[in-house]
GROMACS .gro file of N, CA, C and O in nm:
model
  368
    1UNK      N    1   0.084  -0.120   0.001
    1UNK     CA    2  -0.001  -0.001  -0.001
    1UNK      C    3   0.087   0.126  -0.001
    1UNK      O    4   0.054   0.222  -0.067
    2UNK      N    5   0.196   0.120   0.075
    2UNK     CA    6   0.285   0.235   0.086
    2UNK      C    7   0.344   0.270  -0.054
    2UNK      O    8   0.351   0.385  -0.092
    3UNK      N    9   0.385   0.167  -0.126
    3UNK     CA   10   0.444   0.189  -0.257
    3UNK      C   11   0.342   0.238  -0.361
    3UNK      O   12   0.375   0.316  -0.449
    4UNK      N   13   0.221   0.191  -0.351
    4UNK     CA   14   0.116   0.237  -0.437
    4UNK      C   15   0.088   0.386  -0.416
    4UNK      O   16   0.075   0.461  -0.512
    5UNK      N   17   0.084   0.427  -0.290
    5UNK     CA   18   0.062   0.569  -0.259
    5UNK      C   19   0.177   0.655  -0.310
    5UNK      O   20   0.155   0.760  -0.369
    6UNK      N   21   0.302   0.609  -0.292
    6UNK     CA   22   0.415   0.682  -0.345
    6UNK      C   23   0.411   0.690  -0.497
    6UNK      O   24   0.446   0.793  -0.554
    7UNK      N   25   0.368   0.586  -0.564
    7UNK     CA   26   0.357   0.586  -0.709
    7UNK      C   27   0.254   0.684  -0.759
    7UNK      O   28   0.275   0.757  -0.856
    8UNK      N   29   0.143   0.693  -0.690
    8UNK     CA   30   0.037   0.787  -0.727
    8UNK      C   31   0.083   0.931  -0.707
    8UNK      O   32   0.064   1.015  -0.794
    9UNK      N   33   0.145   0.957  -0.594
    9UNK     CA   34   0.193   1.094  -0.564
    9UNK      C   35   0.300   1.135  -0.666
    9UNK      O   36   0.300   1.246  -0.718
   10UNK      N   37   0.391   1.044  -0.699
   10UNK     CA   38   0.495   1.073  -0.796
   10UNK      C   39   0.436   1.103  -0.934
   10UNK      O   40   0.475   1.198  -1.001
   11UNK      N   41   0.337   1.026  -0.976
   11UNK     CA   42   0.273   1.046  -1.105
   11UNK      C   43   0.201   1.180  -1.110
   11UNK      O   44   0.211   1.253  -1.210
   12UNK      N   45   0.131   1.216  -1.005
   12UNK     CA   46   0.062   1.345  -0.999
   12UNK      C   47   0.163   1.459  -1.005
   12UNK      O   48   0.141   1.560  -1.073
   13UNK      N   49   0.277   1.445  -0.937
   13UNK     CA   50   0.378   1.552  -0.937
   13UNK      C   51   0.437   1.574  -1.075
   13UNK      O   52   0.483   1.682  -1.105
   14UNK      N   53   0.439   1.472  -1.157
   14UNK     CA   54   0.492   1.489  -1.294
   14UNK      C   55   0.405   1.578  -1.379
   14UNK      O   56   0.452   1.647  -1.468
   15UNK      N   57   0.274   1.577  -1.354
   15UNK     CA   58   0.181   1.654  -1.438
   15UNK      C   59   0.150   1.792  -1.381
   15UNK      O   60   0.106   1.878  -1.457
   16UNK      N   61   0.172   1.819  -1.257
   16UNK     CA   62   0.141   1.948  -1.198
   16UNK      C   63   0.232   2.060  -1.248
   16UNK      O   64   0.184   2.165  -1.285
   17UNK      N   65   0.363   2.043  -1.252
   17UNK     CA   66   0.447   2.157  -1.289
   17UNK      C   67   0.418   2.218  -1.426
   17UNK      O   68   0.421   2.338  -1.442
   18UNK      N   69   0.383   2.140  -1.525
   18UNK     CA   70   0.357   2.196  -1.657
   18UNK      C   71   0.235   2.286  -1.654
   18UNK      O   72   0.235   2.390  -1.717
   19UNK      N   73   0.132   2.251  -1.584
   19UNK     CA   74   0.014   2.334  -1.579
   19UNK      C   75   0.036   2.459  -1.497
   19UNK      O   76  -0.026   2.560  -1.520
   20UNK      N   77   0.126   2.455  -1.400
   20UNK     CA   78   0.154   2.572  -1.318
   20UNK      C   79   0.255   2.665  -1.382
   20UNK      O   80   0.264   2.781  -1.343
   21UNK      N   81   0.331   2.619  -1.479
   21UNK     CA   82   0.436   2.700  -1.538
   21UNK      C   83   0.395   2.758  -1.671
   21UNK      O   84   0.467   2.755  -1.768
   22UNK      N   85   0.275   2.814  -1.678
   22UNK     CA   86   0.227   2.876  -1.800
   22UNK      C   87   0.216   3.027  -1.778
   22UNK      O   88   0.193   3.072  -1.666
   23UNK      N   89   0.235   3.101  -1.886
   23UNK     CA   90   0.233   3.247  -1.880
   23UNK      C   91   0.108   3.294  -1.951
   23UNK      O   92   0.092   3.271  -2.070
   24UNK      N   93   0.016   3.359  -1.882
   24UNK     CA   94  -0.115   3.394  -1.936
   24UNK      C   95  -0.115   3.532  -2.001
   24UNK      O   96  -0.044   3.622  -1.960
   25UNK      N   97  -0.203   3.546  -2.098
   25UNK     CA   98  -0.221   3.674  -2.168
   25UNK      C   99  -0.334   3.662  -2.269
   25UNK      O  100  -0.423   3.580  -2.253
   26UNK      N  101  -0.330   3.750  -2.374
   26UNK     CA  102  -0.435   3.744  -2.477
   26UNK      C  103  -0.374   3.780  -2.612
   26UNK      O  104  -0.269   3.842  -2.621
   27UNK      N  105  -0.445   3.738  -2.717
   27UNK     CA  106  -0.406   3.770  -2.853
   27UNK      C  107  -0.459   3.910  -2.884
   27UNK      O  108  -0.578   3.937  -2.865
   28UNK      N  109  -0.374   4.000  -2.931
   28UNK     CA  110  -0.412   4.140  -2.953
   28UNK      C  111  -0.516   4.155  -3.064
   28UNK      O  112  -0.599   4.246  -3.062
   29UNK      N  113  -0.512   4.066  -3.165
   29UNK     CA  114  -0.605   4.078  -3.278
   29UNK      C  115  -0.741   4.020  -3.250
   29UNK      O  116  -0.844   4.078  -3.282
   30UNK      N  117  -0.745   3.904  -3.187
   30UNK     CA  118  -0.874   3.835  -3.164
   30UNK      C  119  -0.925   3.847  -3.023
   30UNK      O  120  -1.039   3.807  -2.997
   31UNK      N  121  -0.845   3.894  -2.931
   31UNK     CA  122  -0.873   3.902  -2.787
   31UNK      C  123  -0.896   3.766  -2.724
   31UNK      O  124  -0.958   3.756  -2.618
   32UNK      N  125  -0.852   3.658  -2.790
   32UNK     CA  126  -0.862   3.524  -2.733
   32UNK      C  127  -0.762   3.510  -2.619
   32UNK      O  128  -0.652   3.563  -2.625
   33UNK      N  129  -0.804   3.441  -2.512
   33UNK     CA  130  -0.713   3.415  -2.401
   33UNK      C  131  -0.613   3.308  -2.442
   33UNK      O  132  -0.649   3.206  -2.499
   34UNK      N  133  -0.485   3.332  -2.414
   34UNK     CA  134  -0.376   3.241  -2.453
   34UNK      C  135  -0.281   3.223  -2.335
   34UNK      O  136  -0.284   3.301  -2.238
   35UNK      N  137  -0.201   3.119  -2.345
   35UNK     CA  138  -0.092   3.099  -2.251
   35UNK      C  139   0.030   3.053  -2.331
   35UNK      O  140   0.015   2.993  -2.436
   36UNK      N  141   0.146   3.088  -2.279
   36UNK     CA  142   0.273   3.049  -2.343
   36UNK      C  143   0.345   2.953  -2.251
   36UNK      O  144   0.354   2.973  -2.130
   37UNK      N  145   0.396   2.846  -2.311
   37UNK     CA  146   0.480   2.750  -2.239
   37UNK      C  147   0.615   2.748  -2.309
   37UNK      O  148   0.619   2.746  -2.431
   38UNK      N  149   0.726   2.750  -2.245
   38UNK     CA  150   0.747   2.750  -2.100
   38UNK      C  151   0.726   2.889  -2.041
   38UNK      O  152   0.722   2.987  -2.113
   39UNK      N  153   0.715   2.893  -1.910
   39UNK     CA  154   0.689   3.014  -1.837
   39UNK      C  155   0.817   3.091  -1.814
   39UNK      O  156   0.875   3.089  -1.705
   40UNK      N  157   0.869   3.153  -1.918
   40UNK     CA  158   0.988   3.237  -1.908
   40UNK      C  159   0.980   3.342  -2.016
   40UNK      O  160   0.908   3.326  -2.113
   41UNK      N  161   1.054   3.449  -2.000
   41UNK     CA  162   1.057   3.554  -2.101
   41UNK      C  163   1.136   3.503  -2.221
   41UNK      O  164   1.255   3.479  -2.211
   42UNK      N  165   1.067   3.487  -2.335
   42UNK     CA  166   1.140   3.437  -2.452
   42UNK      C  167   1.219   3.547  -2.517
   42UNK      O  168   1.202   3.666  -2.489
   43UNK      N  169   1.305   3.509  -2.608
   43UNK     CA  170   1.378   3.606  -2.690
   43UNK      C  171   1.358   3.569  -2.836
   43UNK      O  172   1.314   3.460  -2.869
   44UNK      N  173   1.389   3.658  -2.924
   44UNK     CA  174   1.371   3.635  -3.068
   44UNK      C  175   1.448   3.510  -3.109
   44UNK      O  176   1.562   3.489  -3.072
   45UNK      N  177   1.382   3.426  -3.185
   45UNK     CA  178   1.440   3.299  -3.230
   45UNK      C  179   1.401   3.178  -3.147
   45UNK      O  180   1.421   3.065  -3.190
   46UNK      N  181   1.345   3.201  -3.029
   46UNK     CA  182   1.297   3.089  -2.945
   46UNK      C  183   1.168   3.032  -3.003
   46UNK      O  184   1.096   3.100  -3.076
   47UNK      N  185   1.140   2.908  -2.970
   47UNK     CA  186   1.010   2.851  -3.003
   47UNK      C  187   0.932   2.833  -2.874
   47UNK      O  188   0.987   2.800  -2.769
   48UNK      N  189   0.802   2.864  -2.880
   48UNK     CA  190   0.713   2.853  -2.767
   48UNK      C  191   0.587   2.779  -2.809
   48UNK      O  192   0.549   2.784  -2.926
   49UNK      N  193   0.523   2.716  -2.714
   49UNK     CA  194   0.392   2.657  -2.737
   49UNK      C  195   0.287   2.757  -2.693
   49UNK      O  196   0.289   2.805  -2.579
   50UNK      N  197   0.198   2.790  -2.784
   50UNK     CA  198   0.090   2.885  -2.757
   50UNK      C  199  -0.040   2.810  -2.750
   50UNK      O  200  -0.082   2.747  -2.846
   51UNK      N  201  -0.105   2.815  -2.635
   51UNK     CA  202  -0.232   2.746  -2.616
   51UNK      C  203  -0.341   2.853  -2.618
   51UNK      O  204  -0.336   2.952  -2.546
   52UNK      N  205  -0.441   2.833  -2.703
   52UNK     CA  206  -0.551   2.924  -2.718
   52UNK      C  207  -0.671   2.861  -2.645
   52UNK      O  208  -0.721   2.756  -2.683
   53UNK      N  209  -0.717   2.927  -2.536
   53UNK     CA  210  -0.828   2.874  -2.458
   53UNK      C  211  -0.961   2.882  -2.533
   53UNK      O  212  -1.046   2.796  -2.517
   54UNK      N  213  -0.980   2.985  -2.613
   54UNK     CA  214  -1.110   3.003  -2.679
   54UNK      C  215  -1.136   2.897  -2.786
   54UNK      O  216  -1.249   2.856  -2.806
   55UNK      N  217  -1.032   2.857  -2.858
   55UNK     CA  218  -1.047   2.754  -2.961
   55UNK      C  219  -1.001   2.617  -2.912
   55UNK      O  220  -1.012   2.519  -2.988
   56UNK      N  221  -0.949   2.609  -2.792
   56UNK     CA  222  -0.899   2.488  -2.733
   56UNK      C  223  -0.799   2.416  -2.826
   56UNK      O  224  -0.811   2.299  -2.858
   57UNK      N  225  -0.698   2.496  -2.869
   57UNK     CA  226  -0.595   2.442  -2.958
   57UNK      C  227  -0.459   2.491  -2.912
   57UNK      O  228  -0.446   2.588  -2.839
   58UNK      N  229  -0.354   2.425  -2.961
   58UNK     CA  230  -0.216   2.462  -2.931
   58UNK      C  231  -0.136   2.467  -3.059
   58UNK      O  232  -0.163   2.389  -3.152
   59UNK      N  233  -0.035   2.557  -3.062
   59UNK     CA  234   0.055   2.568  -3.175
   59UNK      C  235   0.196   2.592  -3.122
   59UNK      O  236   0.211   2.660  -3.022
   60UNK      N  237   0.293   2.542  -3.194
   60UNK     CA  238   0.432   2.574  -3.166
   60UNK      C  239   0.470   2.687  -3.258
   60UNK      O  240   0.455   2.675  -3.381
   61UNK      N  241   0.513   2.800  -3.201
   61UNK     CA  242   0.536   2.921  -3.280
   61UNK      C  243   0.680   2.969  -3.259
   61UNK      O  244   0.743   2.943  -3.157
   62UNK      N  245   0.731   3.042  -3.358
   62UNK     CA  246   0.864   3.103  -3.350
   62UNK      C  247   0.847   3.246  -3.301
   62UNK      O  248   0.767   3.322  -3.352
   63UNK      N  249   0.930   3.285  -3.202
   63UNK     CA  250   0.923   3.421  -3.150
   63UNK      C  251   0.999   3.513  -3.243
   63UNK      O  252   1.116   3.492  -3.273
   64UNK      N  253   0.930   3.617  -3.292
   64UNK     CA  254   0.990   3.716  -3.380
   64UNK      C  255   1.046   3.834  -3.304
   64UNK      O  256   1.154   3.882  -3.337
   65UNK      N  257   0.973   3.883  -3.205
   65UNK     CA  258   1.018   3.999  -3.126
   65UNK      C  259   0.951   3.999  -2.991
   65UNK      O  260   0.843   3.943  -2.972
   66UNK      N  261   1.019   4.062  -2.894
   66UNK     CA  262   0.966   4.075  -2.759
   66UNK      C  263   0.983   4.221  -2.717
   66UNK      O  264   1.093   4.277  -2.725
   67UNK      N  265   0.875   4.284  -2.671
   67UNK     CA  266   0.879   4.424  -2.625
   67UNK      C  267   0.822   4.433  -2.484
   67UNK      O  268   0.709   4.392  -2.459
   68UNK      N  269   0.903   4.485  -2.396
   68UNK     CA  270   0.857   4.507  -2.256
   68UNK      C  271   0.794   4.643  -2.243
   68UNK      O  272   0.847   4.742  -2.288
   69UNK      N  273   0.676   4.647  -2.180
   69UNK     CA  274   0.608   4.772  -2.149
   69UNK      C  275   0.600   4.786  -1.997
   69UNK      O  276   0.649   4.702  -1.925
   70UNK      N  277   0.534   4.889  -1.952
   70UNK     CA  278   0.526   4.912  -1.808
   70UNK      C  279   0.457   4.798  -1.735
   70UNK      O  280   0.502   4.753  -1.630
   71UNK      N  281   0.347   4.747  -1.787
   71UNK     CA  282   0.270   4.642  -1.718
   71UNK      C  283   0.251   4.515  -1.799
   71UNK      O  284   0.198   4.417  -1.750
   72UNK      N  285   0.293   4.516  -1.925
   72UNK     CA  286   0.276   4.397  -2.010
   72UNK      C  287   0.404   4.369  -2.089
   72UNK      O  288   0.495   4.449  -2.090
   73UNK      N  289   0.404   4.255  -2.152
   73UNK     CA  290   0.511   4.214  -2.243
   73UNK      C  291   0.443   4.173  -2.373
   73UNK      O  292   0.354   4.087  -2.372
   74UNK      N  293   0.479   4.238  -2.484
   74UNK     CA  294   0.424   4.200  -2.613
   74UNK      C  295   0.520   4.103  -2.680
   74UNK      O  296   0.639   4.131  -2.696
   75UNK      N  297   0.467   3.986  -2.716
   75UNK     CA  298   0.545   3.884  -2.781
   75UNK      C  299   0.485   3.862  -2.919
   75UNK      O  300   0.370   3.825  -2.933
   76UNK      N  301   0.565   3.891  -3.024
   76UNK     CA  302   0.522   3.870  -3.161
   76UNK      C  303   0.574   3.735  -3.203
   76UNK      O  304   0.695   3.711  -3.202
   77UNK      N  305   0.482   3.647  -3.241
   77UNK     CA  306   0.517   3.510  -3.282
   77UNK      C  307   0.471   3.484  -3.425
   77UNK      O  308   0.375   3.546  -3.471
   78UNK      N  309   0.542   3.395  -3.492
   78UNK     CA  310   0.501   3.349  -3.626
   78UNK      C  311   0.448   3.209  -3.612
   78UNK      O  312   0.518   3.118  -3.566
   79UNK      N  313   0.322   3.189  -3.652
   79UNK     CA  314   0.260   3.058  -3.643
   79UNK      C  315   0.306   2.970  -3.759
   79UNK      O  316   0.362   3.021  -3.858
   80UNK      N  317   0.281   2.840  -3.754
   80UNK     CA  318   0.326   2.750  -3.860
   80UNK      C  319   0.270   2.784  -3.997
   80UNK      O  320   0.330   2.754  -4.098
   81UNK      N  321   0.153   2.850  -4.003
   81UNK     CA  322   0.095   2.887  -4.132
   81UNK      C  323   0.150   3.019  -4.184
   81UNK      O  324   0.106   3.067  -4.287
   82UNK      N  325   0.245   3.080  -4.114
   82UNK     CA  326   0.313   3.200  -4.162
   82UNK      C  327   0.254   3.329  -4.112
   82UNK      O  328   0.305   3.438  -4.144
   83UNK      N  329   0.149   3.328  -4.033
   83UNK     CA  330   0.088   3.450  -3.984
   83UNK      C  331   0.158   3.500  -3.858
   83UNK      O  332   0.200   3.418  -3.774
   84UNK      N  333   0.174   3.629  -3.848
   84UNK     CA  334   0.227   3.689  -3.725
   84UNK      C  335   0.114   3.720  -3.629
   84UNK      O  336   0.007   3.766  -3.672
   85UNK      N  337   0.136   3.689  -3.504
   85UNK     CA  338   0.040   3.716  -3.398
   85UNK      C  339   0.106   3.796  -3.289
   85UNK      O  340   0.223   3.770  -3.254
   86UNK      N  341   0.039   3.895  -3.233
   86UNK     CA  342   0.090   3.973  -3.123
   86UNK      C  343   0.018   3.926  -2.996
   86UNK      O  344  -0.103   3.935  -2.986
   87UNK      N  345   0.096   3.871  -2.904
   87UNK     CA  346   0.041   3.822  -2.777
   87UNK      C  347   0.078   3.922  -2.669
   87UNK      O  348   0.196   3.954  -2.652
   88UNK      N  349  -0.020   3.969  -2.596
   88UNK     CA  350   0.004   4.061  -2.486
   88UNK      C  351  -0.003   3.980  -2.357
   88UNK      O  352  -0.108   3.929  -2.319
   89UNK      N  353   0.111   3.970  -2.291
   89UNK     CA  354   0.124   3.884  -2.175
   89UNK      C  355   0.136   3.967  -2.047
   89UNK      O  356   0.169   4.085  -2.052
   90UNK      N  357   0.109   3.906  -1.932
   90UNK     CA  358   0.125   3.971  -1.803
   90UNK      C  359   0.269   4.018  -1.788
   90UNK      O  360   0.361   3.953  -1.832
   91UNK      N  361   0.287   4.135  -1.724
   91UNK     CA  362   0.418   4.189  -1.707
   91UNK      C  363   0.511   4.104  -1.621
   91UNK      O  364   0.467   4.030  -1.534
   92UNK      N  365   0.641   4.113  -1.649
   92UNK     CA  366   0.742   4.037  -1.575
   92UNK      C  367   0.830   4.132  -1.499
   92UNK      O  368   0.868   4.233  -1.541
   0.00000   0.00000   0.00000
């Protein structure tokens, strides 16, 4: 029983960090709620996973530019279909 409990706790711990390490914001064009994984300030040339809550979809995008503002961070990403998206994220 002890080992079963340890196995369950270990399995749950594997899935918790990814959901907690997301960076929330919105798409400037569509106002859809989005999150970026991993939860760190990207730089141009990085790839990030962008999850769109409104359409319940995810995309891996290339970061084109990052601009810090007083309360937000604008991240311009290029999606796989070639479109640029401006994501306005919570300030860091």
